[in-house]
Amino acid sequence: MKVPFALVLIIFLFMSAYAAPHEEGSLSIFLTYRGLYDNNLLKYSPRDRGEYLDSIENHQSPIRSLDDFRSDYKISLDYDIELLKNSKSKLRSIFNFAQHLQDPIKNLGWASFYLEQDIGSRLSTSINYFVEPRYYIRDYKDKHTNEYHSADFALNQWTWNLTYRPMYLLEIGGDIRLKNYYYNEYFTEFDGNLWQTGAEVILREGPWKATMNLSYAQFENTGFNALDRLPPYDDIEDNESGNSSYEENEFNIEIQHNVKLWGRRTYTRISGSLAKRFYSSNLLPEIDPLHHGRSDEVVTTGISMKQNLNKILSIEAGWEYSQRDSKASHPLAHILKTYYRWGSWIELTYRLR
């Protein structure tokens, strides 16, 4: 079900107004700015990057540059209260807007709402709703009109989590997630739902913290209709036509170390992830070359450092690299879907209250 962005904003403001008068709770407000550089804005493959730079694309891309600088403006409201007797509760609302310096077509906004609840001293649970009204991918050719249009989708996401802490040194958690993708009117055949389950283990020892997460996801391409006419591949262009249903396994690990540096608390994080996706299209390779027998391997690694400058101001800087290697029965998948990208950022967070 789609939720209008205006409604999300109203809920966000209502929660803020509701929280303020309650003396038994405490409200914290954080303002965050992040400046981010992305070297591959649309996740172009090496082939597509070359065609863009040589100005020989079949359809001229609407972006001005393959890379861009992005500014994120975020406000976070945390309201701590006891909804259950002798148990901590937290209401959290986050609203984010991202603006690109050269390519406003990639501008986006999202909102997120959390309810976290302790159950006794060792058990806690949370529910989260996330909404992103529009995420632009790139221009694709609409198979019904044979014309190029912007391909973008709206995303709704629900996540439920349960965490058990038998001791300070150990946390064990699990979560269930549902994502709904709704594409614009030209590409409704790409619509789909994703179910994901995951397990997480957190280990602590002195200044060290290690987080490991393993998840399994299944995506159903609900908009796909096998009777629809698929576009010809004579031009060898990227698109999402065909049956894009898949299963995915992902492993994430993060190591964090905190220490006082120059008299200020400093956190250093190193992270890595490996995701393997297997598409389930039963169409012939000649009919569905981008999905038949296709498997993707995505590797991501990153490092960041955050320092609390004082009680109300913190700064963070980081770098991340990711690459996707696609293989399928038809060589087109590797040519069009393999990519690499890297980005770096600096972030300032100010505690307003």
PDB file of N, CA and C in Angstrom, residues 247-322:
ATOM      1  N   GLU A 247      16.267 -14.871  -5.267  1.00  0.00           N
ATOM      2  CA  GLU A 247      16.570 -15.158  -3.869  1.00  0.00           C
ATOM      3  C   GLU A 247      17.964 -14.611  -3.576  1.00  0.00           C
ATOM      4  N   GLU A 248      18.175 -14.183  -2.321  1.00  0.00           N
ATOM      5  CA  GLU A 248      19.455 -13.558  -1.991  1.00  0.00           C
ATOM      6  C   GLU A 248      19.907 -13.933  -0.590  1.00  0.00           C
ATOM      7  N   ASN A 249      21.195 -14.221  -0.455  1.00  0.00           N
ATOM      8  CA  ASN A 249      21.838 -14.432   0.842  1.00  0.00           C
ATOM      9  C   ASN A 249      22.859 -13.317   1.054  1.00  0.00           C
ATOM     10  N   GLU A 250      22.906 -12.790   2.270  1.00  0.00           N
ATOM     11  CA  GLU A 250      23.833 -11.684   2.540  1.00  0.00           C
ATOM     12  C   GLU A 250      24.467 -11.848   3.920  1.00  0.00           C
ATOM     13  N   PHE A 251      25.764 -11.566   3.978  1.00  0.00           N
ATOM     14  CA  PHE A 251      26.496 -11.595   5.247  1.00  0.00           C
ATOM     15  C   PHE A 251      27.161 -10.246   5.458  1.00  0.00           C
ATOM     16  N   ASN A 252      26.975  -9.663   6.649  1.00  0.00           N
ATOM     17  CA  ASN A 252      27.567  -8.376   7.004  1.00  0.00           C
ATOM     18  C   ASN A 252      28.382  -8.520   8.281  1.00  0.00           C
ATOM     19  N   ILE A 253      29.479  -7.799   8.338  1.00  0.00           N
ATOM     20  CA  ILE A 253      30.281  -7.765   9.558  1.00  0.00           C
ATOM     21  C   ILE A 253      30.802  -6.350   9.763  1.00  0.00           C
ATOM     22  N   GLU A 254      30.811  -5.923  11.015  1.00  0.00           N
ATOM     23  CA  GLU A 254      31.334  -4.594  11.358  1.00  0.00           C
ATOM     24  C   GLU A 254      32.140  -4.691  12.649  1.00  0.00           C
ATOM     25  N   ILE A 255      33.323  -4.121  12.642  1.00  0.00           N
ATOM     26  CA  ILE A 255      34.183  -4.061  13.823  1.00  0.00           C
ATOM     27  C   ILE A 255      34.294  -2.597  14.246  1.00  0.00           C
ATOM     28  N   GLN A 256      33.998  -2.324  15.512  1.00  0.00           N
ATOM     29  CA  GLN A 256      34.067  -0.954  16.017  1.00  0.00           C
ATOM     30  C   GLN A 256      35.015  -0.884  17.210  1.00  0.00           C
ATOM     31  N   HIS A 257      35.792   0.171  17.241  1.00  0.00           N
ATOM     32  CA  HIS A 257      36.708   0.408  18.367  1.00  0.00           C
ATOM     33  C   HIS A 257      36.536   1.847  18.828  1.00  0.00           C
ATOM     34  N   ASN A 258      36.407   2.043  20.131  1.00  0.00           N
ATOM     35  CA  ASN A 258      36.288   3.409  20.641  1.00  0.00           C
ATOM     36  C   ASN A 258      37.389   3.693  21.649  1.00  0.00           C
ATOM     37  N   VAL A 259      37.898   4.908  21.569  1.00  0.00           N
ATOM     38  CA  VAL A 259      39.008   5.311  22.417  1.00  0.00           C
ATOM     39  C   VAL A 259      38.970   6.831  22.541  1.00  0.00           C
ATOM     40  N   LYS A 260      39.607   7.371  23.555  1.00  0.00           N
ATOM     41  CA  LYS A 260      39.708   8.817  23.685  1.00  0.00           C
ATOM     42  C   LYS A 260      40.919   9.301  22.887  1.00  0.00           C
ATOM     43  N   LEU A 261      40.653  10.192  21.915  1.00  0.00           N
ATOM     44  CA  LEU A 261      41.695  10.739  21.066  1.00  0.00           C
ATOM     45  C   LEU A 261      41.673  12.252  21.209  1.00  0.00           C
ATOM     46  N   TRP A 262      42.786  12.821  21.605  1.00  0.00           N
ATOM     47  CA  TRP A 262      42.857  14.256  21.901  1.00  0.00           C
ATOM     48  C   TRP A 262      41.813  14.649  22.946  1.00  0.00           C
ATOM     49  N   GLY A 263      41.572  13.722  23.880  1.00  0.00           N
ATOM     50  CA  GLY A 263      40.643  14.011  24.959  1.00  0.00           C
ATOM     51  C   GLY A 263      39.182  13.880  24.582  1.00  0.00           C
ATOM     52  N   ARG A 264      38.889  13.374  23.364  1.00  0.00           N
ATOM     53  CA  ARG A 264      37.506  13.257  22.902  1.00  0.00           C
ATOM     54  C   ARG A 264      37.209  11.810  22.506  1.00  0.00           C
ATOM     55  N   ARG A 265      35.998  11.353  22.818  1.00  0.00           N
ATOM     56  CA  ARG A 265      35.599   9.983  22.491  1.00  0.00           C
ATOM     57  C   ARG A 265      35.546   9.814  20.977  1.00  0.00           C
ATOM     58  N   THR A 266      36.253   8.813  20.470  1.00  0.00           N
ATOM     59  CA  THR A 266      36.368   8.593  19.032  1.00  0.00           C
ATOM     60  C   THR A 266      36.026   7.146  18.704  1.00  0.00           C
ATOM     61  N   TYR A 267      35.202   6.960  17.661  1.00  0.00           N
ATOM     62  CA  TYR A 267      34.763   5.630  17.240  1.00  0.00           C
ATOM     63  C   TYR A 267      35.286   5.353  15.825  1.00  0.00           C
ATOM     64  N   THR A 268      35.942   4.224  15.658  1.00  0.00           N
ATOM     65  CA  THR A 268      36.413   3.804  14.341  1.00  0.00           C
ATOM     66  C   THR A 268      35.686   2.519  13.947  1.00  0.00           C
ATOM     67  N   ARG A 269      35.135   2.503  12.733  1.00  0.00           N
ATOM     68  CA  ARG A 269      34.381   1.338  12.257  1.00  0.00           C
ATOM     69  C   ARG A 269      34.958   0.842  10.936  1.00  0.00           C
ATOM     70  N   ILE A 270      35.089  -0.462  10.838  1.00  0.00           N
ATOM     71  CA  ILE A 270      35.451  -1.122   9.586  1.00  0.00           C
ATOM     72  C   ILE A 270      34.353  -2.136   9.283  1.00  0.00           C
ATOM     73  N   SER A 271      33.819  -2.093   8.070  1.00  0.00           N
ATOM     74  CA  SER A 271      32.688  -2.963   7.732  1.00  0.00           C
ATOM     75  C   SER A 271      32.905  -3.642   6.390  1.00  0.00           C
ATOM     76  N   GLY A 272      32.220  -4.748   6.213  1.00  0.00           N
ATOM     77  CA  GLY A 272      32.264  -5.465   4.953  1.00  0.00           C
ATOM     78  C   GLY A 272      31.009  -6.306   4.784  1.00  0.00           C
ATOM     79  N   SER A 273      30.614  -6.539   3.550  1.00  0.00           N
ATOM     80  CA  SER A 273      29.435  -7.372   3.294  1.00  0.00           C
ATOM     81  C   SER A 273      29.613  -8.134   1.987  1.00  0.00           C
ATOM     82  N   LEU A 274      28.957  -9.280   1.921  1.00  0.00           N
ATOM     83  CA  LEU A 274      28.944 -10.109   0.722  1.00  0.00           C
ATOM     84  C   LEU A 274      27.514 -10.565   0.489  1.00  0.00           C
ATOM     85  N   ALA A 275      26.967 -10.231  -0.681  1.00  0.00           N
ATOM     86  CA  ALA A 275      25.602 -10.625  -1.037  1.00  0.00           C
ATOM     87  C   ALA A 275      25.643 -11.450  -2.321  1.00  0.00           C
ATOM     88  N   LYS A 276      24.907 -12.559  -2.320  1.00  0.00           N
ATOM     89  CA  LYS A 276      24.800 -13.400  -3.506  1.00  0.00           C
ATOM     90  C   LYS A 276      23.331 -13.547  -3.870  1.00  0.00           C
ATOM     91  N   ARG A 277      23.023 -13.167  -5.098  1.00  0.00           N
ATOM     92  CA  ARG A 277      21.640 -13.154  -5.577  1.00  0.00           C
ATOM     93  C   ARG A 277      21.501 -14.132  -6.738  1.00  0.00           C
ATOM     94  N   PHE A 278      20.399 -14.908  -6.716  1.00  0.00           N
ATOM     95  CA  PHE A 278      20.154 -15.916  -7.749  1.00  0.00           C
ATOM     96  C   PHE A 278      18.765 -15.688  -8.347  1.00  0.00           C
ATOM     97  N   TYR A 279      18.718 -15.367  -9.633  1.00  0.00           N
ATOM     98  CA  TYR A 279      17.446 -15.097 -10.307  1.00  0.00           C
ATOM     99  C   TYR A 279      16.780 -16.405 -10.728  1.00  0.00           C
ATOM    100  N   SER A 280      15.443 -16.371 -10.758  1.00  0.00           N
ATOM    101  CA  SER A 280      14.686 -17.606 -10.977  1.00  0.00           C
ATOM    102  C   SER A 280      13.886 -17.604 -12.274  1.00  0.00           C
ATOM    103  N   SER A 281      14.215 -16.731 -13.218  1.00  0.00           N
ATOM    104  CA  SER A 281      13.475 -16.670 -14.479  1.00  0.00           C
ATOM    105  C   SER A 281      13.562 -18.000 -15.225  1.00  0.00           C
ATOM    106  N   ASN A 282      12.398 -18.495 -15.676  1.00  0.00           N
ATOM    107  CA  ASN A 282      12.372 -19.733 -16.458  1.00  0.00           C
ATOM    108  C   ASN A 282      12.167 -19.455 -17.944  1.00  0.00           C
ATOM    109  N   LEU A 283      12.294 -18.186 -18.340  1.00  0.00           N
ATOM    110  CA  LEU A 283      12.224 -17.837 -19.752  1.00  0.00           C
ATOM    111  C   LEU A 283      13.545 -18.184 -20.431  1.00  0.00           C
ATOM    112  N   LEU A 284      13.510 -18.422 -21.728  1.00  0.00           N
ATOM    113  CA  LEU A 284      14.716 -18.768 -22.468  1.00  0.00           C
ATOM    114  C   LEU A 284      15.700 -17.602 -22.464  1.00  0.00           C
ATOM    115  N   PRO A 285      16.999 -17.892 -22.543  1.00  0.00           N
ATOM    116  CA  PRO A 285      18.001 -16.820 -22.548  1.00  0.00           C
ATOM    117  C   PRO A 285      17.778 -15.804 -23.663  1.00  0.00           C
ATOM    118  N   GLU A 286      17.283 -16.257 -24.811  1.00  0.00           N
ATOM    119  CA  GLU A 286      17.044 -15.346 -25.927  1.00  0.00           C
ATOM    120  C   GLU A 286      15.886 -14.395 -25.637  1.00  0.00           C
ATOM    121  N   ILE A 287      14.968 -14.820 -24.759  1.00  0.00           N
ATOM    122  CA  ILE A 287      13.803 -14.002 -24.423  1.00  0.00           C
ATOM    123  C   ILE A 287      14.074 -13.121 -23.208  1.00  0.00           C
ATOM    124  N   ASP A 288      14.791 -13.665 -22.234  1.00  0.00           N
ATOM    125  CA  ASP A 288      15.078 -12.924 -20.996  1.00  0.00           C
ATOM    126  C   ASP A 288      16.578 -12.993 -20.690  1.00  0.00           C
ATOM    127  N   PRO A 289      17.397 -12.339 -21.529  1.00  0.00           N
ATOM    128  CA  PRO A 289      18.853 -12.473 -21.384  1.00  0.00           C
ATOM    129  C   PRO A 289      19.420 -11.863 -20.110  1.00  0.00           C
ATOM    130  N   LEU A 290      18.694 -10.918 -19.495  1.00  0.00           N
ATOM    131  CA  LEU A 290      19.228 -10.258 -18.306  1.00  0.00           C
ATOM    132  C   LEU A 290      18.904 -10.991 -17.008  1.00  0.00           C
ATOM    133  N   HIS A 291      18.093 -12.074 -17.090  1.00  0.00           N
ATOM    134  CA  HIS A 291      17.716 -12.761 -15.855  1.00  0.00           C
ATOM    135  C   HIS A 291      17.892 -14.277 -15.896  1.00  0.00           C
ATOM    136  N   HIS A 292      17.804 -14.901 -17.082  1.00  0.00           N
ATOM    137  CA  HIS A 292      17.905 -16.357 -17.137  1.00  0.00           C
ATOM    138  C   HIS A 292      19.287 -16.817 -16.673  1.00  0.00           C
ATOM    139  N   GLY A 293      19.295 -17.696 -15.669  1.00  0.00           N
ATOM    140  CA  GLY A 293      20.549 -18.240 -15.168  1.00  0.00           C
ATOM    141  C   GLY A 293      21.476 -17.210 -14.549  1.00  0.00           C
ATOM    142  N   ARG A 294      20.935 -16.068 -14.175  1.00  0.00           N
ATOM    143  CA  ARG A 294      21.793 -14.983 -13.683  1.00  0.00           C
ATOM    144  C   ARG A 294      22.064 -15.095 -12.188  1.00  0.00           C
ATOM    145  N   SER A 295      23.294 -14.782 -11.818  1.00  0.00           N
ATOM    146  CA  SER A 295      23.672 -14.658 -10.411  1.00  0.00           C
ATOM    147  C   SER A 295      24.503 -13.390 -10.247  1.00  0.00           C
ATOM    148  N   ASP A 296      24.260 -12.681  -9.168  1.00  0.00           N
ATOM    149  CA  ASP A 296      25.007 -11.465  -8.839  1.00  0.00           C
ATOM    150  C   ASP A 296      25.802 -11.685  -7.563  1.00  0.00           C
ATOM    151  N   GLU A 297      26.992 -11.145  -7.534  1.00  0.00           N
ATOM    152  CA  GLU A 297      27.795 -11.125  -6.314  1.00  0.00           C
ATOM    153  C   GLU A 297      28.183  -9.677  -6.040  1.00  0.00           C
ATOM    154  N   VAL A 298      27.746  -9.166  -4.892  1.00  0.00           N
ATOM    155  CA  VAL A 298      28.010  -7.774  -4.524  1.00  0.00           C
ATOM    156  C   VAL A 298      28.897  -7.754  -3.285  1.00  0.00           C
ATOM    157  N   VAL A 299      30.039  -7.110  -3.409  1.00  0.00           N
ATOM    158  CA  VAL A 299      30.988  -6.978  -2.302  1.00  0.00           C
ATOM    159  C   VAL A 299      31.083  -5.506  -1.925  1.00  0.00           C
ATOM    160  N   THR A 300      30.954  -5.225  -0.645  1.00  0.00           N
ATOM    161  CA  THR A 300      31.027  -3.849  -0.148  1.00  0.00           C
ATOM    162  C   THR A 300      31.964  -3.791   1.046  1.00  0.00           C
ATOM    163  N   THR A 301      32.783  -2.762   1.084  1.00  0.00           N
ATOM    164  CA  THR A 301      33.668  -2.554   2.233  1.00  0.00           C
ATOM    165  C   THR A 301      33.740  -1.070   2.541  1.00  0.00           C
ATOM    166  N   GLY A 302      33.952  -0.747   3.808  1.00  0.00           N
ATOM    167  CA  GLY A 302      33.986   0.656   4.186  1.00  0.00           C
ATOM    168  C   GLY A 302      34.710   0.880   5.496  1.00  0.00           C
ATOM    169  N   ILE A 303      35.070   2.123   5.736  1.00  0.00           N
ATOM    170  CA  ILE A 303      35.709   2.519   6.984  1.00  0.00           C
ATOM    171  C   ILE A 303      35.231   3.918   7.336  1.00  0.00           C
ATOM    172  N   SER A 304      35.013   4.170   8.615  1.00  0.00           N
ATOM    173  CA  SER A 304      34.574   5.492   9.053  1.00  0.00           C
ATOM    174  C   SER A 304      35.140   5.790  10.430  1.00  0.00           C
ATOM    175  N   MET A 305      35.193   7.082  10.744  1.00  0.00           N
ATOM    176  CA  MET A 305      35.654   7.527  12.055  1.00  0.00           C
ATOM    177  C   MET A 305      34.740   8.650  12.530  1.00  0.00           C
ATOM    178  N   LYS A 306      34.267   8.527  13.766  1.00  0.00           N
ATOM    179  CA  LYS A 306      33.376   9.519  14.355  1.00  0.00           C
ATOM    180  C   LYS A 306      33.971  10.009  15.665  1.00  0.00           C
ATOM    181  N   GLN A 307      33.897  11.321  15.874  1.00  0.00           N
ATOM    182  CA  GLN A 307      34.423  11.898  17.110  1.00  0.00           C
ATOM    183  C   GLN A 307      33.411  12.862  17.713  1.00  0.00           C
ATOM    184  N   ASN A 308      33.179  12.716  19.011  1.00  0.00           N
ATOM    185  CA  ASN A 308      32.325  13.646  19.741  1.00  0.00           C
ATOM    186  C   ASN A 308      33.158  14.867  20.122  1.00  0.00           C
ATOM    187  N   LEU A 309      32.908  15.992  19.454  1.00  0.00           N
ATOM    188  CA  LEU A 309      33.685  17.198  19.722  1.00  0.00           C
ATOM    189  C   LEU A 309      33.352  17.781  21.087  1.00  0.00           C
ATOM    190  N   ASN A 310      32.078  17.688  21.458  1.00  0.00           N
ATOM    191  CA  ASN A 310      31.620  18.084  22.790  1.00  0.00           C
ATOM    192  C   ASN A 310      30.291  17.381  23.039  1.00  0.00           C
ATOM    193  N   LYS A 311      29.530  17.839  24.010  1.00  0.00           N
ATOM    194  CA  LYS A 311      28.290  17.155  24.366  1.00  0.00           C
ATOM    195  C   LYS A 311      27.191  17.314  23.316  1.00  0.00           C
ATOM    196  N   ILE A 312      27.304  18.307  22.451  1.00  0.00           N
ATOM    197  CA  ILE A 312      26.222  18.569  21.500  1.00  0.00           C
ATOM    198  C   ILE A 312      26.651  18.474  20.035  1.00  0.00           C
ATOM    199  N   LEU A 313      27.924  18.284  19.764  1.00  0.00           N
ATOM    200  CA  LEU A 313      28.396  18.294  18.380  1.00  0.00           C
ATOM    201  C   LEU A 313      29.338  17.121  18.125  1.00  0.00           C
ATOM    202  N   SER A 314      29.103  16.416  17.005  1.00  0.00           N
ATOM    203  CA  SER A 314      29.985  15.314  16.601  1.00  0.00           C
ATOM    204  C   SER A 314      30.281  15.423  15.116  1.00  0.00           C
ATOM    205  N   ILE A 315      31.389  14.827  14.704  1.00  0.00           N
ATOM    206  CA  ILE A 315      31.794  14.833  13.303  1.00  0.00           C
ATOM    207  C   ILE A 315      32.179  13.416  12.897  1.00  0.00           C
ATOM    208  N   GLU A 316      31.842  13.061  11.668  1.00  0.00           N
ATOM    209  CA  GLU A 316      32.149  11.721  11.157  1.00  0.00           C
ATOM    210  C   GLU A 316      32.633  11.827   9.722  1.00  0.00           C
ATOM    211  N   ALA A 317      33.600  11.009   9.355  1.00  0.00           N
ATOM    212  CA  ALA A 317      34.090  10.930   7.984  1.00  0.00           C
ATOM    213  C   ALA A 317      34.220   9.461   7.613  1.00  0.00           C
ATOM    214  N   GLY A 318      33.967   9.154   6.337  1.00  0.00           N
ATOM    215  CA  GLY A 318      34.023   7.756   5.940  1.00  0.00           C
ATOM    216  C   GLY A 318      34.246   7.569   4.452  1.00  0.00           C
ATOM    217  N   TRP A 319      34.512   6.325   4.088  1.00  0.00           N
ATOM    218  CA  TRP A 319      34.755   5.929   2.699  1.00  0.00           C
ATOM    219  C   TRP A 319      34.166   4.544   2.492  1.00  0.00           C
ATOM    220  N   GLU A 320      33.587   4.313   1.286  1.00  0.00           N
ATOM    221  CA  GLU A 320      32.978   3.015   0.988  1.00  0.00           C
ATOM    222  C   GLU A 320      33.213   2.653  -0.469  1.00  0.00           C
ATOM    223  N   TYR A 321      33.429   1.367  -0.704  1.00  0.00           N
ATOM    224  CA  TYR A 321      33.610   0.843  -2.058  1.00  0.00           C
ATOM    225  C   TYR A 321      32.702  -0.363  -2.236  1.00  0.00           C
ATOM    226  N   SER A 322      32.058  -0.453  -3.401  1.00  0.00           N
ATOM    227  CA  SER A 322      31.217  -1.620  -3.689  1.00  0.00           C
ATOM    228  C   SER A 322      31.346  -1.988  -5.162  1.00  0.00           C
TER     229      SER A 322
END
